[in-house]
Amino acid sequence: MTNNQDNSTFSTKRSTVQEIEAIINQTIPILDHGFIRIIDYMGDDNAIVQSARVSYGKGTTQINADKALISYLMRHHHTSPFEMCEIKFHIKAPIFVARQWLRHRTANVNEYSARYSILDREFYLPSKENISSQSTNNKQCRVSNSNLKEEEIEFVIDILKNDANRCYDNYLQLMNINENTTEKIDPNKSGIARELSRMNLNLNYYTQWYWKIDLHNLLHFLYLRTHNHAQYEIRIYAQKILEIVQKWVPHTYEAFINYRLESKSFSKNALNFIKKQIKGEDITFSESGISKREWNDICEYFNLEDIIIK
Amino acid sequence: MTNNQDNSTFSTKRSTVQEIEAIINQTIPILDHGFIRIIDYMGDDNAIVQSARVSYGKGTTQINADKALISYLMRHHHTSPFEMCEIKFHIKAPIFVARQWLRHRTANVNEYSARYSILDREFYLPSKENISSQSTNNKQCRVSNSNLKEEEIEFVIDILKNDANRCYDNYLQLMNINENTTEKIDPNKSGIARELSRMNLNLNYYTQWYWKIDLHNLLHFLYLRTHNHAQYEIRIYAQKILEIVQKWVPHTYEAFINYRLESKSFSKNALNFIKKQIKGEDITFSESGISKREWNDICEYFNLEDIIIK
Amino acid sequence: MTNNQDNSTFSTKRSTVQEIEAIINQTIPILDHGFIRIIDYMGDDNAIVQSARVSYGKGTTQINADKALISYLMRHHHTSPFEMCEIKFHIKAPIFVARQWLRHRTANVNEYSARYSILDREFYLPSKENISSQSTNNKQCRVSNSNLKEEEIEFVIDILKNDANRCYDNYLQLMNINENTTEKIDPNKSGIARELSRMNLNLNYYTQWYWKIDLHNLLHFLYLRTHNHAQYEIRIYAQKILEIVQKWVPHTYEAFINYRLESKSFSKNALNFIKKQIKGEDITFSESGISKREWNDICEYFNLEDIIIK
Amino acid sequence: MTNNQDNSTFSTKRSTVQEIEAIINQTIPILDHGFIRIIDYMGDDNAIVQSARVSYGKGTTQINADKALISYLMRHHHTSPFEMCEIKFHIKAPIFVARQWLRHRTANVNEYSARYSILDREFYLPSKENISSQSTNNKQCRVSNSNLKEEEIEFVIDILKNDANRCYDNYLQLMNINENTTEKIDPNKSGIARELSRMNLNLNYYTQWYWKIDLHNLLHFLYLRTHNHAQYEIRIYAQKILEIVQKWVPHTYEAFINYRLESKSFSKNALNFIKKQIKGEDITFSESGISKREWNDICEYFNLEDIIIK
């Protein structure tokens, strides 16, 4: 058994990706106190090709090039070969981000437990450019470019900072623990248990976890969490992980961009609309069977502004 | 399509359990603002027996009685027949409880989203008898019977109540929303988005979710969460669900108590120790190969106080 | 506890779908000896709406109509509300179909065990119109319309029938069991165990299992298995289940057809091609960055035969 | 991207286990034509300790030794740290073994597809000592020591060999493919598709698959499949994998043997019986509330032959 924490180098017969070896164990900072750290990985583009060839046997020999085979697998949703790669991260993020993140059920997780140990005084404060008002056309989002006055932004930051600090002070008071000495604050008090006092902390306090996931499920996570409707605070983690995927499995990354991230799916009714457009035939909104929202989405997408319905 | 919310009654050919029909859709209060509500269920003890008989074919005809077959399945860890029953709950609980609960990955979940909607001013305050100090012999627990002075208990409640209320006041300030009128507080401010302001809330705020799980995985959840090392605030939900299981599938409940909840497993080395005890032969701690902690656990369990190691 | 096998009727407060009640417990024949039988179900279109409204709170009030909300959920891949419905089937199908079917991991299964019980002399023989030669343009398929001569078809059926019967005869010989009397064939022989003798059976022997799955995962199964590249012998089961879904959750069915089954997804490069086509601008194959196979697929789809590459 | 098939050596910063490096990529023969081959692995005993320490924070510092911590985790069913290790195998086994194996749903699988490619003429024939009659006291097993006459054994082998060979001959006839030349057998026939002809093969034909699984789920697989009630033909694979686990994660292996494989669990009623035995007090069968079968199991286990009930 060897220790991978002191950055020693070992010799192995396993698939090895030099671009990942160059950054493994390194802390990649995200937000004000968060990070992503690659702990371990298994497989590479070649491992995907290998396992696909086991499934299809001689049936894959015509697709000689590995890159073309990966592209074929992605395009036709042959997902199981992508499950043959695995990656393990150490993540540190605010609790409200962790809550979204850990809803993805197909990963292995070990999270820091505030029943066992005391959380640090580390909480997330959004930077000024990330503070903005509720979006009016999307029920779940903020507007992407802040239109708030400097004064309101400072008001917001003050509230968040003061409440987080006071709640942390009281978290220590509840446990009756002095932050610096870890001795009792008041020798006549017992203090209450960690599992109780933690409830006084805010949702922007940082937590951390080990997260291990296969490539197929990671790509699904990235598909959802790099979307511009995903909350900024999780999207920025997802974007950084997407860059890691590009280093790790470059052919898969390229196919993922082409056939997933930047692909678009059209409904039966929308397809009929597109067919008409290509033929140069007219189709009215009421004929189309498409909802107003979807109609406008499609028109915007294809720059058909003149038929958008206000 | 029919609506099950107005408590209408329909006729069905499905397995039906009268004891559950009597409480379906009813809100069972837990903690100060939480609840459990049964929304739907599928199957009963008989459904387990039915599916086991499909697997074993004529190979099960010797075990005639349904109850004996369920007992046999539980004892021998034949888990798949128990997956053939399903139950759906509506749960309301504090966020720190939800965090533990939703770590169980083999369930279906729809949780309230504070990106879409504003949370109510509802937070958990432990009752006096549930406020106690950190356990000294268990790293994750509080002591079970509070030994705190009334004065300290009031100090704790004051902190929790004040911080929760102030953070909620500021949650509204951040969104610039008047709690009563839902109008703007300050007409010159925009307020920030819900997805941002929610981070100012404490972990004792209530959330709610729909939770659907099969009986096998529910029993595993109950095994872990009714354990006396589970935190009181989730244990009390688990205990109530265990009572529901007793009404729903009484034979399964009985087998679960006998072969799981009140069973005990012994290690290879502990078994050797027990064999010696039964034969009346001596075995010393050093011979046993058992850790001190495990040795003392076993001695306590079998009332062998004289050989406990201090 | 009540028994649902004798087709009795009970009263319930659960969501009830009359179209499913009308066919529950009935055997729907598939292939020569197979069947599908609905054993139980939980939820309906309304249950999906209900759980979505829990997630989004007041954030969904604008989408008043249930049907529009289901359409919205399907279009935007909000999958968790569809997991809130569950259905349980009894399936009988050939072993080679079961092998494909049970690769779907997100379902609960109880399969007949040939270690416990003897399989019946029931094997699948394809009907004449389903016997055809290997497809030349798809590595995994047969040609859809049989071009075989009657003579060759009869040759095929003879082989399959004779081998299946002889292997079954020998299966009984191996166990030393008389098919009619279930007595020993040869009183001087022991016969070998069921778990061994079963290996002599062919992959077209019928097996059966209970199968319980949530609606989201069922739709994914149907998406893959109703596809014209799926093997006919599993596709015909999938098509029948799709009809059941239409009765069970008609709004969901309609959204599934529009946004999944009859939708189409285009890659980044293909989208660029379509945009050009709509604008009436030319784009050559070499400029497009699209593989030849994908190019031709798109051209065929939009009836642009003149630019197909031979 | 590097290729791990030519047995090259690379340098890595990942946890590396020399005992596994020594056998990686090597084919370990099982049964007459099967094998196990380690393709890749992630983590070691130390990775388990690392991730546990992330969860418990300073709460684990008292358990200094890694081995003691692993033992503690195993004893208290803290399973998530064991999910942080992953291993990938290439397995070749008879189809009836694959059918049992692939029922374990928490693994990633790529199996050889007989729709894409032709299976080889390789089928399992049990060795003489593994051919035996149905167990009389266990509905699913064979007797462990063959009591069959040499003559009957040869009769069995003849049947299995002849049927497998004839079915394979006909498999080729159905596809109209000459085994040696891969040309058409009869130039006037088309032959039928691979997806159809494969149904003529027997369940003892060999298939192969890539199988990737985390350590926690692997141990659960091994717990079930090394059990003496598991069929010999899968048990022998499980036993070999257990040896690999011993090389890979020796501390985990030791804890698994002590707390799982050679541990024993007793029901509530059985525990009461044991307590009485230790105190030297009598308890009768009828008082005990234990089923006859369980009573006799316990008596046998503790060598209390005089109270076994015939």
CSV table of C-alpha atoms in Angstrom, one decimal, chain C residues 11 51 57 67 81 124 132 194 260 268:
chain,number,residue,atom,x,y,z
C,11,SER,CA,-62.3,0.5,-1.9
C,51,SER,CA,-45.2,16.2,-6.9
C,57,GLY,CA,-44.3,25.7,-4.8
C,67,LYS,CA,-51.5,18.9,-19.2
C,81,PRO,CA,-41.9,14.0,-11.0
C,124,TYR,CA,-40.0,-19.6,-28.8
C,132,SER,CA,-35.0,-13.0,-42.1
C,194,ARG,CA,-31.7,-28.8,-11.5
C,260,ARG,CA,-39.0,12.0,-27.0
C,268,LYS,CA,-23.7,21.2,-33.2
